[in-house]
Tab-separated table of C-alpha atoms in Angstrom:
chain	number	residue	atom	x	y	z
A	508	MET	CA	100.883	103.561	116.010
A	509	ARG	CA	99.213	100.572	117.618
A	510	MET	CA	96.464	102.820	119.037
A	511	LEU	CA	95.839	104.352	115.617
A	512	ARG	CA	95.391	100.883	114.027
A	513	ARG	CA	93.036	99.822	116.808
A	514	ASN	CA	90.857	102.927	116.351
A	515	ARG	CA	90.854	102.435	112.576
A	516	CYS	CA	89.731	98.802	113.031
A	517	ARG	CA	86.940	99.876	115.381
A	518	SER	CA	85.804	102.517	112.919
A	519	LEU	CA	85.712	99.957	110.110
A	520	ALA	CA	83.795	97.495	112.305
A	521	VAL	CA	81.223	100.152	113.236
A	522	ALA	CA	80.876	101.185	109.582
A	523	ALA	CA	80.370	97.548	108.525
A	524	LEU	CA	77.733	97.095	111.224
A	525	LEU	CA	75.858	100.212	110.096
A	526	VAL	CA	75.927	99.040	106.467
A	527	ALA	CA	74.586	95.618	107.511
A	528	LEU	CA	71.803	97.187	109.580
A	529	ALA	CA	70.822	99.448	106.711
A	530	ALA	CA	70.810	96.545	104.246
A	531	PHE	CA	68.685	94.258	106.414
A	532	GLY	CA	66.732	96.627	108.656
A	533	VAL	CA	65.282	99.118	106.204
A	534	PRO	CA	63.677	96.590	103.795
A	535	ALA	CA	62.080	94.819	106.763
A	536	LEU	CA	60.467	98.075	107.853
A	537	ALA	CA	59.462	99.026	104.322
A	538	ALA	CA	57.765	95.658	103.762
A	539	HIS	CA	54.889	96.634	106.062
A	540	LYS	CA	52.455	98.784	104.160
A	541	THR	CA	49.657	100.908	105.557
A	542	ARG	CA	46.148	100.921	104.120
A	543	THR	CA	43.670	103.605	105.172
A	544	ILE	CA	39.949	102.866	104.980
A	545	PRO	CA	37.429	105.687	105.461
A	546	VAL	CA	34.515	104.982	107.801
A	547	GLY	CA	31.757	107.429	106.926
A	548	ASP	CA	28.169	107.619	107.951
A	549	PHE	CA	26.916	104.142	107.097
A	550	TYR	CA	29.754	102.964	104.852
A	551	PHE	CA	33.252	101.496	104.787
A	552	VAL	CA	35.558	102.410	101.886
A	553	LYS	CA	32.885	104.131	99.744
A	554	ASP	CA	29.142	104.570	99.694
A	555	THR	CA	27.838	101.611	97.670
A	556	ASN	CA	24.967	99.144	97.754
A	557	HIS	CA	27.272	96.119	97.988
A	558	THR	CA	29.839	94.889	100.504
A	559	PRO	CA	33.211	96.378	99.518
A	560	THR	CA	36.247	94.095	99.531
A	561	VAL	CA	39.778	95.240	100.334
A	562	HIS	CA	42.837	93.043	99.578
A	563	VAL	CA	46.063	93.523	101.573
A	564	ALA	CA	49.270	91.607	102.286
A	565	ALA	CA	49.882	89.949	105.638
A	566	GLY	CA	51.545	92.394	108.007
A	567	THR	CA	49.705	95.429	106.614
A	568	VAL	CA	48.826	98.149	109.083
A	569	MET	CA	45.123	98.870	108.659
A	570	ARG	CA	43.957	102.377	109.590
A	571	TRP	CA	40.247	103.012	109.687
A	572	HIS	CA	39.680	106.774	109.452
A	573	PHE	CA	36.382	107.856	111.004
A	574	VAL	CA	35.040	110.768	108.952
A	575	GLY	CA	31.303	110.740	109.701
A	576	PHE	CA	29.147	112.643	112.142
A	577	GLU	CA	27.745	109.606	113.981
A	578	ASP	CA	29.505	106.986	116.104
A	579	HIS	CA	30.597	103.835	114.279
A	580	ASN	CA	32.963	100.944	115.015
A	581	VAL	CA	35.095	98.310	113.298
A	582	THR	CA	34.258	94.778	114.511
A	583	VAL	CA	35.385	91.453	113.059
A	584	GLU	CA	32.284	89.242	112.939
A	585	ARG	CA	34.055	86.305	111.237
A	586	GLY	CA	37.681	85.755	110.399
A	587	PRO	CA	41.001	84.176	111.370
A	588	ALA	CA	41.540	86.768	114.146
A	589	LYS	CA	39.185	89.027	116.082
A	590	PHE	CA	39.590	92.741	116.733
A	591	HIS	CA	37.237	95.559	117.634
A	592	SER	CA	37.464	99.339	117.811
A	593	HIS	CA	35.725	101.636	120.243
A	594	ASP	CA	32.654	103.487	119.042
A	595	MET	CA	33.884	106.756	117.555
A	596	ASP	CA	32.885	109.542	115.164
A	597	HIS	CA	36.360	110.901	114.351
A	598	GLY	CA	39.988	109.849	114.509
A	599	PHE	CA	41.697	106.585	113.614
A	600	TYR	CA	41.552	102.945	114.664
A	601	THR	CA	44.769	101.093	113.747
A	602	HIS	CA	45.357	97.336	113.682
A	603	ARG	CA	48.088	95.288	111.956
A	604	VAL	CA	46.719	92.150	110.281
A	605	PHE	CA	48.992	89.101	110.304
A	606	LYS	CA	46.689	86.094	109.910
A	607	ARG	CA	45.815	85.263	106.316
A	608	GLY	CA	42.205	84.746	105.330
A	609	THR	CA	38.933	86.594	104.836
A	610	TYR	CA	37.569	88.849	107.556
A	611	SER	CA	33.933	89.907	107.669
A	612	ILE	CA	33.912	93.342	109.316
A	613	GLU	CA	30.813	95.181	110.470
A	614	CYS	CA	29.812	98.359	112.243
A	615	THR	CA	27.750	96.744	114.998
A	616	ILE	CA	25.846	99.996	115.589
A	617	HIS	CA	24.425	100.357	112.057
A	618	GLY	CA	25.135	97.039	110.324
A	619	PHE	CA	27.115	98.165	107.275
A	620	LYS	CA	29.878	95.725	106.278
A	621	MET	CA	33.132	95.179	104.449
A	622	ARG	CA	35.357	92.225	103.602
A	623	LEU	CA	39.075	92.275	104.271
A	624	VAL	CA	41.142	89.650	102.440
A	625	VAL	CA	44.640	89.221	103.896
A	626	GLY	CA	47.180	87.401	101.709
A	627	SER	CA	46.781	86.005	98.224
């Protein structure tokens, strides 16, 4: 009888722990969004004559998707944090942005630009 109570208490404790993890763990993971930005031949986001601006929340995972035929890169020229991709013509470059502020991003091979605003 004593063993049965002990096992029942352990089962309840494990169940309570799993409920607590689900309540606190899942929203924390869901809070981080992903934003995909195409990098084509001579443009970020879309082919325009002006510098496109993208707004995201802090903690967003940025994925630059290289879809062109020529090599390009993602390089922060000015901003609260620096990051830089390799030169590539296909695939993805991923970086999570935490520091709030405005980032000026450029393909240093061809000079096309975008602005990334992190936070409000």
